[in-house]
Amino acid sequence: MPHQQQHPHLDPRSPLVLETRDLPRRPGALHAVSRKVPAPKDLGLELIGVPQGAELDLQLRMESVSEGVLVSGTITSPLAGECGRCLRPISDTLDVPFQEFYAYQHSTTDETTDEDEVGRLQGDLIDLEPALRDAVVLSLAANPVCREDCPGLCPECGVPMDELPAGHTHEQVDPRWAALSQMKTSEE
Ligand SMILES: [Zn+2]
Ligand SMILES: [Zn+2]
């Protein structure tokens, strides 16, 4: 099995590795893959992503095509993050399409393209993780917001505007008036 020796690091039992041994190498042959797997760490961006260990729901199909295997379907999972304006927590659901072609080793595609252009089967195995990371990360907003019109934080006191009374301001008060208003308060 010379193929396996080239990539001894791919573990067929890993949740993000697909086994194609049972998929006939005949164009049109199909296999559905339905799995729920724990999310790997660092799946996302700085402000939003899939929490490590959260359930990634993969609904995919593997299809034999002439030069390899086309994997397509959808990835769903919970998302957690922070609003880029008010910094309050956000929870959302990720639902992204996935489509990636993996060339057979020694196919024409394999011999004529770079490994970072087109995915490769490694023996009978497909490593989903790199393309899955791309699909997830590209679907995320670099600057997520809790809602479109989130007013953000008060620039003076740093409290989310949503949690402050309407008309909240920090008017510059003349120190003499400030002293006076303090006296008034203590009189009451
Ligand atoms: Zn917000
Ligand atoms: Zn304020």
PDB file of C-alpha atoms and ligand atoms in Angstrom:
ATOM      1  CA  MET A   1       0.000   0.000   0.000  1.00  0.00           C
ATOM      2  CA  PRO A   2       2.410   2.683  -1.157  1.00  0.00           C
ATOM      3  CA  HIS A   3      -0.255   5.422  -0.982  1.00  0.00           C
ATOM      4  CA  GLN A   4      -0.770   5.135   2.741  1.00  0.00           C
ATOM      5  CA  GLN A   5       2.947   5.319   3.402  1.00  0.00           C
ATOM      6  CA  GLN A   6       3.119   8.767   1.836  1.00  0.00           C
ATOM      7  CA  HIS A   7       0.683  10.186   4.349  1.00  0.00           C
ATOM      8  CA  PRO A   8       1.026   8.142   7.513  1.00  0.00           C
ATOM      9  CA  HIS A   9      -0.507  11.023   9.495  1.00  0.00           C
ATOM     10  CA  LEU A  10      -4.047  10.613   8.123  1.00  0.00           C
ATOM     11  CA  ASP A  11      -6.043   8.541  10.535  1.00  0.00           C
ATOM     12  CA  PRO A  12      -9.082   6.864   8.915  1.00  0.00           C
ATOM     13  CA  ARG A  13     -10.863   6.986  12.293  1.00  0.00           C
ATOM     14  CA  SER A  14     -10.448  10.743  12.587  1.00  0.00           C
ATOM     15  CA  PRO A  15     -13.888  12.419  12.434  1.00  0.00           C
ATOM     16  CA  LEU A  16     -12.817  14.750   9.611  1.00  0.00           C
ATOM     17  CA  VAL A  17     -11.340  12.034   7.416  1.00  0.00           C
ATOM     18  CA  LEU A  18     -13.533  10.363   4.804  1.00  0.00           C
ATOM     19  CA  GLU A  19     -12.908   6.803   3.697  1.00  0.00           C
ATOM     20  CA  THR A  20     -13.615   6.237  -0.012  1.00  0.00           C
ATOM     21  CA  ARG A  21     -12.693   2.572  -0.196  1.00  0.00           C
ATOM     22  CA  ASP A  22     -16.341   1.566  -0.597  1.00  0.00           C
ATOM     23  CA  LEU A  23     -17.044   4.223  -3.223  1.00  0.00           C
ATOM     24  CA  PRO A  24     -16.641   2.668  -6.688  1.00  0.00           C
ATOM     25  CA  ARG A  25     -14.194   4.610  -8.876  1.00  0.00           C
ATOM     26  CA  ARG A  26     -16.822   4.886 -11.551  1.00  0.00           C
ATOM     27  CA  PRO A  27     -18.160   8.332 -12.479  1.00  0.00           C
ATOM     28  CA  GLY A  28     -21.587   8.849 -10.982  1.00  0.00           C
ATOM     29  CA  ALA A  29     -21.156   6.520  -8.013  1.00  0.00           C
ATOM     30  CA  LEU A  30     -22.492   8.215  -4.889  1.00  0.00           C
ATOM     31  CA  HIS A  31     -22.188   7.844  -1.159  1.00  0.00           C
ATOM     32  CA  ALA A  32     -24.008   9.921   1.401  1.00  0.00           C
ATOM     33  CA  VAL A  33     -22.074  10.906   4.497  1.00  0.00           C
ATOM     34  CA  SER A  34     -23.992  12.100   7.510  1.00  0.00           C
ATOM     35  CA  ARG A  35     -22.005  12.713  10.666  1.00  0.00           C
ATOM     36  CA  LYS A  36     -21.913  14.813  13.748  1.00  0.00           C
ATOM     37  CA  VAL A  37     -18.381  15.503  14.871  1.00  0.00           C
ATOM     38  CA  PRO A  38     -16.788  17.651  17.562  1.00  0.00           C
ATOM     39  CA  ALA A  39     -15.416  20.916  16.157  1.00  0.00           C
ATOM     40  CA  PRO A  40     -11.621  21.170  16.058  1.00  0.00           C
ATOM     41  CA  LYS A  41     -10.071  24.062  17.921  1.00  0.00           C
ATOM     42  CA  ASP A  42      -9.578  27.524  16.405  1.00  0.00           C
ATOM     43  CA  LEU A  43     -12.359  27.045  13.856  1.00  0.00           C
ATOM     44  CA  GLY A  44     -13.237  30.651  13.149  1.00  0.00           C
ATOM     45  CA  LEU A  45     -12.043  34.202  13.415  1.00  0.00           C
ATOM     46  CA  GLU A  46     -10.984  36.377  16.296  1.00  0.00           C
ATOM     47  CA  LEU A  47     -14.475  37.621  17.202  1.00  0.00           C
ATOM     48  CA  ILE A  48     -16.652  34.723  16.111  1.00  0.00           C
ATOM     49  CA  GLY A  49     -16.301  31.025  15.485  1.00  0.00           C
ATOM     50  CA  VAL A  50     -17.388  27.495  16.256  1.00  0.00           C
ATOM     51  CA  PRO A  51     -16.582  26.709  19.882  1.00  0.00           C
ATOM     52  CA  GLN A  52     -14.108  23.857  20.210  1.00  0.00           C
ATOM     53  CA  GLY A  53     -15.969  20.587  20.717  1.00  0.00           C
ATOM     54  CA  ALA A  54     -19.313  22.024  19.555  1.00  0.00           C
ATOM     55  CA  GLU A  55     -21.290  19.709  17.303  1.00  0.00           C
ATOM     56  CA  LEU A  56     -20.480  20.088  13.610  1.00  0.00           C
ATOM     57  CA  ASP A  57     -23.214  18.502  11.586  1.00  0.00           C
ATOM     58  CA  LEU A  58     -21.900  17.310   8.225  1.00  0.00           C
ATOM     59  CA  GLN A  59     -24.461  16.384   5.587  1.00  0.00           C
ATOM     60  CA  LEU A  60     -22.315  15.492   2.603  1.00  0.00           C
ATOM     61  CA  ARG A  61     -22.187  13.301  -0.404  1.00  0.00           C
ATOM     62  CA  MET A  62     -19.161  11.858  -2.111  1.00  0.00           C
ATOM     63  CA  GLU A  63     -19.477  11.501  -5.845  1.00  0.00           C
ATOM     64  CA  SER A  64     -17.012   9.715  -8.100  1.00  0.00           C
ATOM     65  CA  VAL A  65     -16.034  11.833 -11.069  1.00  0.00           C
ATOM     66  CA  SER A  66     -13.504  10.991 -13.740  1.00  0.00           C
ATOM     67  CA  GLU A  67     -10.417  12.335 -11.954  1.00  0.00           C
ATOM     68  CA  GLY A  68     -11.369  12.008  -8.350  1.00  0.00           C
ATOM     69  CA  VAL A  69     -14.092  12.520  -5.790  1.00  0.00           C
ATOM     70  CA  LEU A  70     -16.364  15.529  -5.438  1.00  0.00           C
ATOM     71  CA  VAL A  71     -17.540  16.147  -1.882  1.00  0.00           C
ATOM     72  CA  SER A  72     -20.495  18.480  -1.503  1.00  0.00           C
ATOM     73  CA  GLY A  73     -23.202  19.293   0.987  1.00  0.00           C
ATOM     74  CA  THR A  74     -23.736  21.485   4.016  1.00  0.00           C
ATOM     75  CA  ILE A  75     -22.098  22.108   7.354  1.00  0.00           C
ATOM     76  CA  THR A  76     -24.180  23.295  10.283  1.00  0.00           C
ATOM     77  CA  SER A  77     -23.014  24.165  13.770  1.00  0.00           C
ATOM     78  CA  PRO A  78     -23.488  26.593  16.610  1.00  0.00           C
ATOM     79  CA  LEU A  79     -21.482  29.814  16.534  1.00  0.00           C
ATOM     80  CA  ALA A  80     -20.356  31.912  19.442  1.00  0.00           C
ATOM     81  CA  GLY A  81     -18.712  35.272  19.418  1.00  0.00           C
ATOM     82  CA  GLU A  82     -18.690  38.843  20.470  1.00  0.00           C
ATOM     83  CA  CYS A  83     -20.371  41.881  18.908  1.00  0.00           C
ATOM     84  CA  GLY A  84     -17.698  44.020  17.243  1.00  0.00           C
ATOM     85  CA  ARG A  85     -19.433  47.201  18.451  1.00  0.00           C
ATOM     86  CA  CYS A  86     -20.801  46.562  21.941  1.00  0.00           C
ATOM     87  CA  LEU A  87     -18.679  43.482  22.849  1.00  0.00           C
ATOM     88  CA  ARG A  88     -21.686  41.607  24.189  1.00  0.00           C
ATOM     89  CA  PRO A  89     -21.866  37.859  23.458  1.00  0.00           C
ATOM     90  CA  ILE A  90     -23.448  36.677  20.225  1.00  0.00           C
ATOM     91  CA  SER A  91     -24.759  33.215  19.548  1.00  0.00           C
ATOM     92  CA  ASP A  92     -25.768  32.196  16.105  1.00  0.00           C
ATOM     93  CA  THR A  93     -25.969  29.200  13.814  1.00  0.00           C
ATOM     94  CA  LEU A  94     -23.573  28.442  11.030  1.00  0.00           C
ATOM     95  CA  ASP A  95     -25.060  26.934   7.893  1.00  0.00           C
ATOM     96  CA  VAL A  96     -22.644  26.860   4.985  1.00  0.00           C
ATOM     97  CA  PRO A  97     -22.481  25.008   1.706  1.00  0.00           C
ATOM     98  CA  PHE A  98     -19.443  22.832   1.159  1.00  0.00           C
ATOM     99  CA  GLN A  99     -18.011  21.742  -2.163  1.00  0.00           C
ATOM    100  CA  GLU A 100     -14.536  20.458  -2.798  1.00  0.00           C
ATOM    101  CA  PHE A 101     -12.927  18.242  -5.409  1.00  0.00           C
ATOM    102  CA  TYR A 102     -10.253  15.743  -4.423  1.00  0.00           C
ATOM    103  CA  ALA A 103      -8.113  14.334  -7.211  1.00  0.00           C
ATOM    104  CA  TYR A 104      -7.056  10.694  -7.319  1.00  0.00           C
ATOM    105  CA  GLN A 105      -3.360  10.187  -6.808  1.00  0.00           C
ATOM    106  CA  HIS A 106      -1.541   9.803 -10.134  1.00  0.00           C
ATOM    107  CA  SER A 107      -4.535  11.143 -12.085  1.00  0.00           C
ATOM    108  CA  THR A 108      -3.887  13.790 -14.740  1.00  0.00           C
ATOM    109  CA  THR A 109      -5.219  16.415 -12.345  1.00  0.00           C
ATOM    110  CA  ASP A 110      -2.843  15.178  -9.666  1.00  0.00           C
ATOM    111  CA  GLU A 111       0.115  15.417 -12.007  1.00  0.00           C
ATOM    112  CA  THR A 112      -0.757  18.810 -13.513  1.00  0.00           C
ATOM    113  CA  THR A 113      -1.929  20.925 -10.578  1.00  0.00           C
ATOM    114  CA  ASP A 114      -0.436  22.171  -7.346  1.00  0.00           C
ATOM    115  CA  GLU A 115      -1.527  20.631  -4.095  1.00  0.00           C
ATOM    116  CA  ASP A 116      -2.773  23.985  -2.795  1.00  0.00           C
ATOM    117  CA  GLU A 117      -4.953  24.485  -5.909  1.00  0.00           C
ATOM    118  CA  VAL A 118      -6.785  21.179  -5.864  1.00  0.00           C
ATOM    119  CA  GLY A 119      -7.347  18.756  -2.998  1.00  0.00           C
ATOM    120  CA  ARG A 120      -5.950  15.255  -3.147  1.00  0.00           C
ATOM    121  CA  LEU A 121      -7.058  11.855  -2.042  1.00  0.00           C
ATOM    122  CA  GLN A 122      -4.416  10.351   0.187  1.00  0.00           C
ATOM    123  CA  GLY A 123      -4.674   6.702  -0.724  1.00  0.00           C
ATOM    124  CA  ASP A 124      -8.383   6.073  -0.194  1.00  0.00           C
ATOM    125  CA  LEU A 125      -8.707   8.832   2.345  1.00  0.00           C
ATOM    126  CA  ILE A 126      -9.875  12.435   2.155  1.00  0.00           C
ATOM    127  CA  ASP A 127      -8.813  14.982   4.722  1.00  0.00           C
ATOM    128  CA  LEU A 128     -11.814  17.310   5.024  1.00  0.00           C
ATOM    129  CA  GLU A 129     -10.323  19.663   7.568  1.00  0.00           C
ATOM    130  CA  PRO A 130      -8.475  22.223   5.383  1.00  0.00           C
ATOM    131  CA  ALA A 131     -11.415  22.827   3.016  1.00  0.00           C
ATOM    132  CA  LEU A 132     -13.875  22.739   5.888  1.00  0.00           C
ATOM    133  CA  ARG A 133     -11.873  25.422   7.693  1.00  0.00           C
ATOM    134  CA  ASP A 134     -11.883  27.576   4.551  1.00  0.00           C
ATOM    135  CA  ALA A 135     -15.631  27.157   4.035  1.00  0.00           C
ATOM    136  CA  VAL A 136     -16.398  28.068   7.644  1.00  0.00           C
ATOM    137  CA  VAL A 137     -13.985  30.988   7.928  1.00  0.00           C
ATOM    138  CA  LEU A 138     -15.035  32.533   4.593  1.00  0.00           C
ATOM    139  CA  SER A 139     -18.663  32.491   5.705  1.00  0.00           C
ATOM    140  CA  LEU A 140     -17.995  34.448   8.895  1.00  0.00           C
ATOM    141  CA  ALA A 141     -18.165  38.211   9.280  1.00  0.00           C
ATOM    142  CA  ALA A 142     -14.810  39.675  10.317  1.00  0.00           C
ATOM    143  CA  ASN A 143     -16.729  42.250  12.313  1.00  0.00           C
ATOM    144  CA  PRO A 144     -19.866  40.527  13.614  1.00  0.00           C
ATOM    145  CA  VAL A 145     -22.643  42.579  15.228  1.00  0.00           C
ATOM    146  CA  CYS A 146     -25.346  41.556  17.686  1.00  0.00           C
ATOM    147  CA  ARG A 147     -27.842  43.338  15.431  1.00  0.00           C
ATOM    148  CA  GLU A 148     -27.488  45.507  12.349  1.00  0.00           C
ATOM    149  CA  ASP A 149     -28.204  48.794  14.138  1.00  0.00           C
ATOM    150  CA  CYS A 150     -26.249  48.026  17.314  1.00  0.00           C
ATOM    151  CA  PRO A 151     -25.300  51.472  18.669  1.00  0.00           C
ATOM    152  CA  GLY A 152     -22.094  50.197  20.283  1.00  0.00           C
ATOM    153  CA  LEU A 153     -20.546  51.525  23.455  1.00  0.00           C
ATOM    154  CA  CYS A 154     -20.787  54.969  24.996  1.00  0.00           C
ATOM    155  CA  PRO A 155     -17.447  56.532  24.049  1.00  0.00           C
ATOM    156  CA  GLU A 156     -17.208  58.190  27.468  1.00  0.00           C
ATOM    157  CA  CYS A 157     -18.034  55.452  29.943  1.00  0.00           C
ATOM    158  CA  GLY A 158     -17.712  52.324  27.769  1.00  0.00           C
ATOM    159  CA  VAL A 159     -21.117  50.930  28.751  1.00  0.00           C
ATOM    160  CA  PRO A 160     -23.216  49.428  25.917  1.00  0.00           C
ATOM    161  CA  MET A 161     -25.668  52.114  24.770  1.00  0.00           C
ATOM    162  CA  ASP A 162     -28.418  49.476  24.845  1.00  0.00           C
ATOM    163  CA  GLU A 163     -27.999  49.203  28.594  1.00  0.00           C
ATOM    164  CA  LEU A 164     -28.089  52.954  29.234  1.00  0.00           C
ATOM    165  CA  PRO A 165     -31.189  55.128  29.533  1.00  0.00           C
ATOM    166  CA  ALA A 166     -32.254  57.037  26.433  1.00  0.00           C
ATOM    167  CA  GLY A 167     -30.559  60.413  26.154  1.00  0.00           C
ATOM    168  CA  HIS A 168     -27.535  59.277  28.194  1.00  0.00           C
ATOM    169  CA  THR A 169     -24.758  61.885  27.875  1.00  0.00           C
ATOM    170  CA  HIS A 170     -21.676  63.092  29.663  1.00  0.00           C
ATOM    171  CA  GLU A 171     -22.157  66.811  29.345  1.00  0.00           C
ATOM    172  CA  GLN A 172     -19.105  68.793  30.258  1.00  0.00           C
ATOM    173  CA  VAL A 173     -20.199  70.537  33.430  1.00  0.00           C
ATOM    174  CA  ASP A 174     -18.392  73.611  34.667  1.00  0.00           C
ATOM    175  CA  PRO A 175     -16.629  72.563  37.913  1.00  0.00           C
ATOM    176  CA  ARG A 176     -18.365  75.405  39.814  1.00  0.00           C
ATOM    177  CA  TRP A 177     -21.786  74.160  38.707  1.00  0.00           C
ATOM    178  CA  ALA A 178     -20.755  70.625  39.561  1.00  0.00           C
ATOM    179  CA  ALA A 179     -19.949  71.736  43.122  1.00  0.00           C
ATOM    180  CA  LEU A 180     -23.262  73.531  43.325  1.00  0.00           C
ATOM    181  CA  SER A 181     -25.268  70.564  42.116  1.00  0.00           C
ATOM    182  CA  GLN A 182     -23.456  68.376  44.659  1.00  0.00           C
ATOM    183  CA  MET A 183     -24.489  70.753  47.429  1.00  0.00           C
ATOM    184  CA  LYS A 184     -28.048  70.617  46.196  1.00  0.00           C
ATOM    185  CA  THR A 185     -27.965  66.824  46.270  1.00  0.00           C
ATOM    186  CA  SER A 186     -26.705  66.729  49.845  1.00  0.00           C
ATOM    187  CA  GLU A 187     -29.411  69.188  50.915  1.00  0.00           C
ATOM    188  CA  GLU A 188     -32.173  66.927  49.631  1.00  0.00           C
TER     189      GLU A 188
HETATM  190 ZN    ZN B   1     -23.784  44.944  19.725  1.00  0.00          ZN
HETATM  191 ZN    ZN B   2     -21.616  57.023  29.049  1.00  0.00          ZN
END
